[in-house]
Each structure stands twice: as structure tokens, then as C-alpha cells.
Short mmCIF file of N, CA and C in Angstrom, two decimals:
data_model
loop_
_atom_site.label_atom_id
_atom_site.label_comp_id
_atom_site.label_asym_id
_atom_site.label_seq_id
_atom_site.Cartn_x
_atom_site.Cartn_y
_atom_site.Cartn_z
N UNK E 1 -14.47 -0.64 -14.11
CA UNK E 1 -13.61 0.18 -13.28
C UNK E 1 -12.56 -0.70 -12.60
N UNK E 2 -11.31 -0.31 -12.70
CA UNK E 2 -10.22 -1.07 -12.09
C UNK E 2 -9.84 -0.44 -10.77
N UNK E 3 -9.39 -1.27 -9.86
CA UNK E 3 -9.03 -0.74 -8.54
C UNK E 3 -7.53 -0.41 -8.50
N UNK E 4 -7.21 0.53 -7.66
CA UNK E 4 -5.85 1.04 -7.52
C UNK E 4 -4.87 -0.03 -7.05
N UNK E 5 -5.26 -0.83 -6.08
CA UNK E 5 -4.31 -1.79 -5.52
C UNK E 5 -3.95 -2.90 -6.51
N UNK E 6 -4.90 -3.33 -7.30
CA UNK E 6 -4.59 -4.34 -8.31
C UNK E 6 -3.66 -3.75 -9.36
N UNK E 7 -3.86 -2.49 -9.72
CA UNK E 7 -2.97 -1.83 -10.67
C UNK E 7 -1.55 -1.72 -10.12
N UNK E 8 -1.41 -1.44 -8.83
CA UNK E 8 -0.08 -1.36 -8.22
C UNK E 8 0.61 -2.72 -8.29
N UNK E 9 -0.10 -3.78 -7.95
CA UNK E 9 0.48 -5.13 -7.99
C UNK E 9 0.78 -5.54 -9.43
N UNK E 10 -0.13 -5.24 -10.33
CA UNK E 10 0.10 -5.57 -11.75
C UNK E 10 1.36 -4.88 -12.26
N UNK E 11 1.54 -3.60 -11.89
CA UNK E 11 2.73 -2.86 -12.31
C UNK E 11 3.99 -3.46 -11.69
N UNK E 12 3.91 -3.86 -10.42
CA UNK E 12 5.06 -4.47 -9.75
C UNK E 12 5.47 -5.77 -10.45
N UNK E 13 4.49 -6.52 -10.93
CA UNK E 13 4.79 -7.77 -11.65
C UNK E 13 5.42 -7.50 -13.01
N UNK E 14 4.94 -6.45 -13.69
CA UNK E 14 5.39 -6.17 -15.06
C UNK E 14 6.70 -5.41 -15.13
N UNK E 15 6.98 -4.60 -14.11
CA UNK E 15 8.18 -3.75 -14.12
C UNK E 15 9.09 -4.15 -12.96
N UNK E 16 10.15 -4.90 -13.23
CA UNK E 16 11.02 -5.40 -12.16
C UNK E 16 11.56 -4.31 -11.23
N UNK E 17 11.95 -3.16 -11.77
CA UNK E 17 12.48 -2.10 -10.91
C UNK E 17 11.41 -1.60 -9.95
N UNK E 18 10.20 -1.38 -10.46
CA UNK E 18 9.10 -0.93 -9.61
C UNK E 18 8.76 -1.99 -8.56
N UNK E 19 8.72 -3.25 -8.97
CA UNK E 19 8.42 -4.33 -8.04
C UNK E 19 9.42 -4.43 -6.91
N UNK E 20 10.71 -4.33 -7.26
CA UNK E 20 11.75 -4.37 -6.23
C UNK E 20 11.66 -3.15 -5.31
N UNK E 21 11.40 -1.98 -5.88
CA UNK E 21 11.27 -0.76 -5.09
C UNK E 21 10.07 -0.85 -4.14
N UNK E 22 8.98 -1.43 -4.61
CA UNK E 22 7.80 -1.59 -3.76
C UNK E 22 8.12 -2.48 -2.57
N UNK E 23 8.74 -3.62 -2.81
CA UNK E 23 9.11 -4.53 -1.72
C UNK E 23 10.09 -3.85 -0.77
N UNK E 24 11.07 -3.14 -1.29
CA UNK E 24 12.03 -2.43 -0.43
C UNK E 24 11.34 -1.41 0.45
N UNK E 25 10.40 -0.66 -0.11
CA UNK E 25 9.68 0.35 0.69
C UNK E 25 8.82 -0.30 1.76
N UNK E 26 8.16 -1.40 1.40
CA UNK E 26 7.34 -2.11 2.38
C UNK E 26 8.21 -2.66 3.50
N UNK E 27 9.33 -3.29 3.15
CA UNK E 27 10.23 -3.85 4.16
C UNK E 27 10.76 -2.75 5.08
N UNK E 28 11.15 -1.61 4.50
CA UNK E 28 11.67 -0.50 5.32
C UNK E 28 10.63 -0.06 6.33
N UNK E 29 9.37 0.13 5.88
CA UNK E 29 8.31 0.58 6.79
C UNK E 29 8.02 -0.46 7.86
N UNK E 30 8.02 -1.73 7.47
CA UNK E 30 7.75 -2.79 8.45
C UNK E 30 8.86 -2.84 9.50
N UNK E 31 10.11 -2.79 9.05
CA UNK E 31 11.23 -2.80 10.00
C UNK E 31 11.12 -1.65 10.99
N UNK E 32 10.83 -0.47 10.49
CA UNK E 32 10.70 0.70 11.36
C UNK E 32 9.59 0.50 12.39
N UNK E 33 8.43 0.02 11.94
CA UNK E 33 7.31 -0.19 12.86
C UNK E 33 7.60 -1.28 13.88
N UNK E 34 8.26 -2.36 13.44
CA UNK E 34 8.57 -3.44 14.38
C UNK E 34 9.58 -2.99 15.42
N UNK E 35 10.52 -2.14 15.05
CA UNK E 35 11.51 -1.64 16.00
C UNK E 35 10.86 -0.73 17.02
N UNK E 36 9.84 0.01 16.63
CA UNK E 36 9.19 0.98 17.52
C UNK E 36 8.09 0.33 18.36
N UNK E 37 7.19 -0.41 17.70
CA UNK E 37 6.02 -0.94 18.39
C UNK E 37 5.47 -2.16 17.67
N UNK E 38 5.99 -3.36 17.96
CA UNK E 38 5.50 -4.56 17.29
C UNK E 38 4.02 -4.81 17.59
N UNK E 39 3.25 -5.08 16.57
CA UNK E 39 1.83 -5.38 16.68
C UNK E 39 1.50 -6.52 15.73
N UNK E 40 0.45 -7.30 15.99
CA UNK E 40 0.09 -8.40 15.09
C UNK E 40 -0.36 -7.92 13.71
N UNK E 41 -0.87 -6.70 13.63
CA UNK E 41 -1.27 -6.11 12.35
C UNK E 41 -0.86 -4.65 12.35
N UNK E 42 -0.25 -4.20 11.27
CA UNK E 42 0.07 -2.78 11.14
C UNK E 42 -0.44 -2.30 9.78
N UNK E 43 -0.73 -1.03 9.71
CA UNK E 43 -1.17 -0.43 8.45
C UNK E 43 -0.40 0.86 8.23
N UNK E 44 -0.21 1.19 6.96
CA UNK E 44 0.41 2.46 6.59
C UNK E 44 0.06 2.75 5.15
N UNK E 45 0.41 3.92 4.67
CA UNK E 45 0.13 4.31 3.30
C UNK E 45 1.43 4.57 2.55
N UNK E 46 1.44 4.22 1.28
CA UNK E 46 2.53 4.56 0.38
C UNK E 46 1.93 5.28 -0.82
N UNK E 47 2.69 6.18 -1.42
CA UNK E 47 2.23 6.93 -2.58
C UNK E 47 2.96 6.45 -3.82
N UNK E 48 2.21 6.25 -4.91
CA UNK E 48 2.76 5.79 -6.18
C UNK E 48 2.20 6.62 -7.32
N UNK E 49 3.01 6.81 -8.33
CA UNK E 49 2.53 7.38 -9.58
C UNK E 49 2.23 8.84 -9.55
N UNK E 50 1.71 9.30 -10.68
CA UNK E 50 1.44 10.71 -10.87
C UNK E 50 0.22 11.19 -10.11
N UNK E 51 -0.74 10.31 -9.88
CA UNK E 51 -1.97 10.71 -9.19
C UNK E 51 -1.69 11.04 -7.73
N UNK E 52 -0.62 10.51 -7.19
CA UNK E 52 -0.21 10.74 -5.81
C UNK E 52 -1.33 10.42 -4.82
N UNK E 53 -2.12 9.42 -5.15
CA UNK E 53 -3.13 8.95 -4.22
C UNK E 53 -2.50 7.88 -3.33
N UNK E 54 -2.80 7.90 -2.06
CA UNK E 54 -2.19 6.90 -1.18
C UNK E 54 -2.72 5.51 -1.44
N UNK E 55 -1.85 4.54 -1.30
CA UNK E 55 -2.23 3.14 -1.36
C UNK E 55 -2.12 2.58 0.05
N UNK E 56 -3.20 2.01 0.54
CA UNK E 56 -3.20 1.43 1.88
C UNK E 56 -2.45 0.11 1.86
N UNK E 57 -1.59 -0.06 2.85
CA UNK E 57 -0.82 -1.29 3.01
C UNK E 57 -1.20 -1.87 4.37
N UNK E 58 -1.65 -3.11 4.39
CA UNK E 58 -1.94 -3.77 5.67
C UNK E 58 -1.02 -4.98 5.78
N UNK E 59 -0.38 -5.10 6.92
CA UNK E 59 0.57 -6.19 7.17
C UNK E 59 0.02 -7.05 8.30
N UNK E 60 -0.12 -8.33 8.03
CA UNK E 60 -0.59 -9.27 9.05
C UNK E 60 0.55 -10.24 9.38
N UNK E 61 0.81 -10.40 10.65
CA UNK E 61 1.88 -11.31 11.10
C UNK E 61 1.23 -12.55 11.71
N UNK E 62 1.28 -13.66 11.02
CA UNK E 62 0.75 -14.90 11.57
C UNK E 62 1.75 -15.49 12.57
N UNK E 63 3.03 -15.18 12.37
CA UNK E 63 4.09 -15.58 13.29
C UNK E 63 4.59 -14.31 13.96
N UNK E 64 4.58 -14.27 15.29
CA UNK E 64 4.92 -13.04 15.99
C UNK E 64 6.24 -13.14 16.74
N UNK E 65 7.23 -13.69 16.08
CA UNK E 65 8.59 -13.76 16.61
C UNK E 65 9.32 -12.53 16.10
N UNK E 66 9.16 -11.40 16.79
CA UNK E 66 9.62 -10.10 16.30
C UNK E 66 11.12 -10.05 16.03
N UNK E 67 11.92 -10.62 16.94
CA UNK E 67 13.38 -10.58 16.76
C UNK E 67 13.79 -11.35 15.50
N UNK E 68 13.19 -12.51 15.29
CA UNK E 68 13.50 -13.29 14.09
C UNK E 68 13.09 -12.52 12.83
N UNK E 69 11.90 -11.93 12.86
CA UNK E 69 11.43 -11.16 11.70
C UNK E 69 12.36 -10.00 11.38
N UNK E 70 12.76 -9.27 12.41
CA UNK E 70 13.66 -8.13 12.18
C UNK E 70 15.00 -8.58 11.61
N UNK E 71 15.56 -9.65 12.17
CA UNK E 71 16.86 -10.11 11.67
C UNK E 71 16.74 -10.62 10.24
N UNK E 72 15.64 -11.28 9.91
CA UNK E 72 15.44 -11.78 8.56
C UNK E 72 15.24 -10.63 7.58
N UNK E 73 14.51 -9.61 7.98
CA UNK E 73 14.29 -8.45 7.10
C UNK E 73 15.58 -7.70 6.84
N UNK E 74 16.49 -7.68 7.82
CA UNK E 74 17.78 -7.02 7.62
C UNK E 74 18.61 -7.71 6.56
N UNK E 75 18.48 -9.02 6.46
CA UNK E 75 19.22 -9.79 5.46
C UNK E 75 18.73 -9.46 4.06
N UNK E 76 17.45 -9.20 3.94
CA UNK E 76 16.86 -8.90 2.64
C UNK E 76 15.99 -10.04 2.17
N UNK E 77 15.42 -9.86 1.02
CA UNK E 77 14.49 -10.85 0.51
C UNK E 77 14.77 -11.10 -0.96
N UNK E 78 14.54 -12.32 -1.40
CA UNK E 78 14.78 -12.65 -2.80
C UNK E 78 13.58 -13.36 -3.40
N UNK E 79 12.39 -12.83 -3.14
CA UNK E 79 11.18 -13.40 -3.69
C UNK E 79 10.99 -13.00 -5.15
N UNK E 80 9.88 -13.43 -5.71
CA UNK E 80 9.58 -13.12 -7.11
C UNK E 80 8.13 -12.70 -7.27
N UNK E 81 7.91 -11.83 -8.25
CA UNK E 81 6.56 -11.41 -8.63
C UNK E 81 6.06 -12.35 -9.71
N UNK E 82 4.77 -12.66 -9.67
CA UNK E 82 4.15 -13.51 -10.69
C UNK E 82 3.01 -12.75 -11.35
N UNK E 83 3.13 -12.50 -12.66
CA UNK E 83 2.05 -11.83 -13.38
C UNK E 83 0.82 -12.73 -13.47
N UNK E 84 1.02 -14.02 -13.46
CA UNK E 84 -0.10 -14.96 -13.56
C UNK E 84 -0.99 -14.91 -12.32
N UNK E 85 -0.38 -14.83 -11.15
CA UNK E 85 -1.15 -14.84 -9.90
C UNK E 85 -1.27 -13.46 -9.26
N UNK E 86 -0.57 -12.47 -9.80
CA UNK E 86 -0.51 -11.12 -9.20
C UNK E 86 -0.11 -11.21 -7.73
N UNK E 87 1.01 -11.90 -7.50
CA UNK E 87 1.46 -12.18 -6.14
C UNK E 87 2.97 -12.09 -6.07
N UNK E 88 3.48 -11.54 -4.97
CA UNK E 88 4.90 -11.58 -4.67
C UNK E 88 5.06 -12.65 -3.61
N UNK E 89 5.89 -13.64 -3.87
CA UNK E 89 6.06 -14.74 -2.94
C UNK E 89 7.53 -14.90 -2.60
N UNK E 90 7.80 -15.07 -1.30
CA UNK E 90 9.15 -15.37 -0.83
C UNK E 90 9.03 -16.30 0.37
N UNK E 91 10.14 -16.64 0.97
CA UNK E 91 10.12 -17.57 2.10
C UNK E 91 9.42 -16.99 3.33
N UNK E 92 9.50 -15.69 3.52
CA UNK E 92 9.02 -15.06 4.74
C UNK E 92 7.62 -14.47 4.63
N UNK E 93 7.27 -13.91 3.45
CA UNK E 93 5.98 -13.25 3.33
C UNK E 93 5.49 -13.23 1.88
N UNK E 94 4.21 -12.92 1.72
CA UNK E 94 3.58 -12.75 0.42
C UNK E 94 2.99 -11.34 0.34
N UNK E 95 2.92 -10.80 -0.87
CA UNK E 95 2.30 -9.50 -1.11
C UNK E 95 1.28 -9.69 -2.22
N UNK E 96 0.05 -9.19 -2.00
CA UNK E 96 -0.99 -9.31 -3.02
C UNK E 96 -1.96 -8.13 -2.89
N UNK E 97 -2.84 -8.02 -3.86
CA UNK E 97 -3.89 -7.00 -3.82
C UNK E 97 -5.10 -7.57 -3.11
N UNK E 98 -5.69 -6.79 -2.24
CA UNK E 98 -6.95 -7.14 -1.60
C UNK E 98 -7.95 -6.08 -2.07
N UNK E 99 -8.51 -6.28 -3.26
CA UNK E 99 -9.38 -5.28 -3.88
C UNK E 99 -10.64 -5.03 -3.06
N UNK E 100 -11.14 -6.03 -2.38
CA UNK E 100 -12.35 -5.87 -1.58
C UNK E 100 -12.17 -4.82 -0.49
N UNK E 101 -10.97 -4.72 0.05
CA UNK E 101 -10.68 -3.74 1.11
C UNK E 101 -9.85 -2.57 0.58
N UNK E 102 -9.57 -2.57 -0.71
CA UNK E 102 -8.76 -1.52 -1.35
C UNK E 102 -7.42 -1.34 -0.64
N UNK E 103 -6.70 -2.45 -0.50
CA UNK E 103 -5.42 -2.40 0.17
C UNK E 103 -4.47 -3.41 -0.45
N UNK E 104 -3.19 -3.15 -0.27
CA UNK E 104 -2.17 -4.15 -0.59
C UNK E 104 -1.96 -4.92 0.70
N UNK E 105 -2.04 -6.22 0.61
CA UNK E 105 -1.95 -7.07 1.79
C UNK E 105 -0.60 -7.77 1.82
N UNK E 106 0.08 -7.69 2.95
CA UNK E 106 1.36 -8.37 3.16
C UNK E 106 1.14 -9.35 4.30
N UNK E 107 1.40 -10.62 4.03
CA UNK E 107 1.18 -11.65 5.06
C UNK E 107 2.50 -12.33 5.38
N UNK E 108 2.90 -12.25 6.64
CA UNK E 108 4.10 -12.94 7.11
C UNK E 108 3.67 -14.29 7.67
N UNK E 109 4.31 -15.36 7.16
CA UNK E 109 3.97 -16.72 7.57
C UNK E 109 4.79 -17.17 8.74
#
């Protein structure tokens, strides 16, 4: 049995348009939450595919410089997906599957 979050990350790695759209949606939700109520950890759900089952997204901020994070997110991101590691890596954050918790994990460094 395969888990939903690993499938989402695998698809993001294999399909550039989907991968970019996933990162854009995550960044939009994070920016909105940081503007309203900055917290060290935030969670939300995104819907993908025909099954329309929600995918849990958990964001952990190891660095809590909210103004810097917001300004950097406004500029955009130019990270890359790796099919080998099933990871999105950029200068500001990483995105990966956390199958044990059935969530997509976003970690801001």
C-alpha cells in the first residue's frame, strides 16, 4: 500500500508543472498565514487529483524572522525537485513527504 503524501511528492518530482503549482500553492498559503498570525508551526490542507482527498501540509519554521520570511516569499523561489530523494530543495525551505504522519512537511531553515 502506498501513501498519499509520497505519491504527491513523487508526482511533483516527475511533472514540472505540477511541482511548480504545488510550491506556489504552499507559498501562497504560508504567506497568508504569516500575514494573519505568525506561528512556529502551521498546518493546512490542500486537495489534489481526482480523489479530492485532502493532503495535510505541516510547515515548521526553525527561523522565526517573520518579516524576512514574508519578503523572501514575495520574491519567489527557484528550488528544484529531485526524483532521487523525493525532495524539493531551495535556499529558504525544503518540501518532503512525511509518510509516518501522512503529511507533506515544509521546513524553513
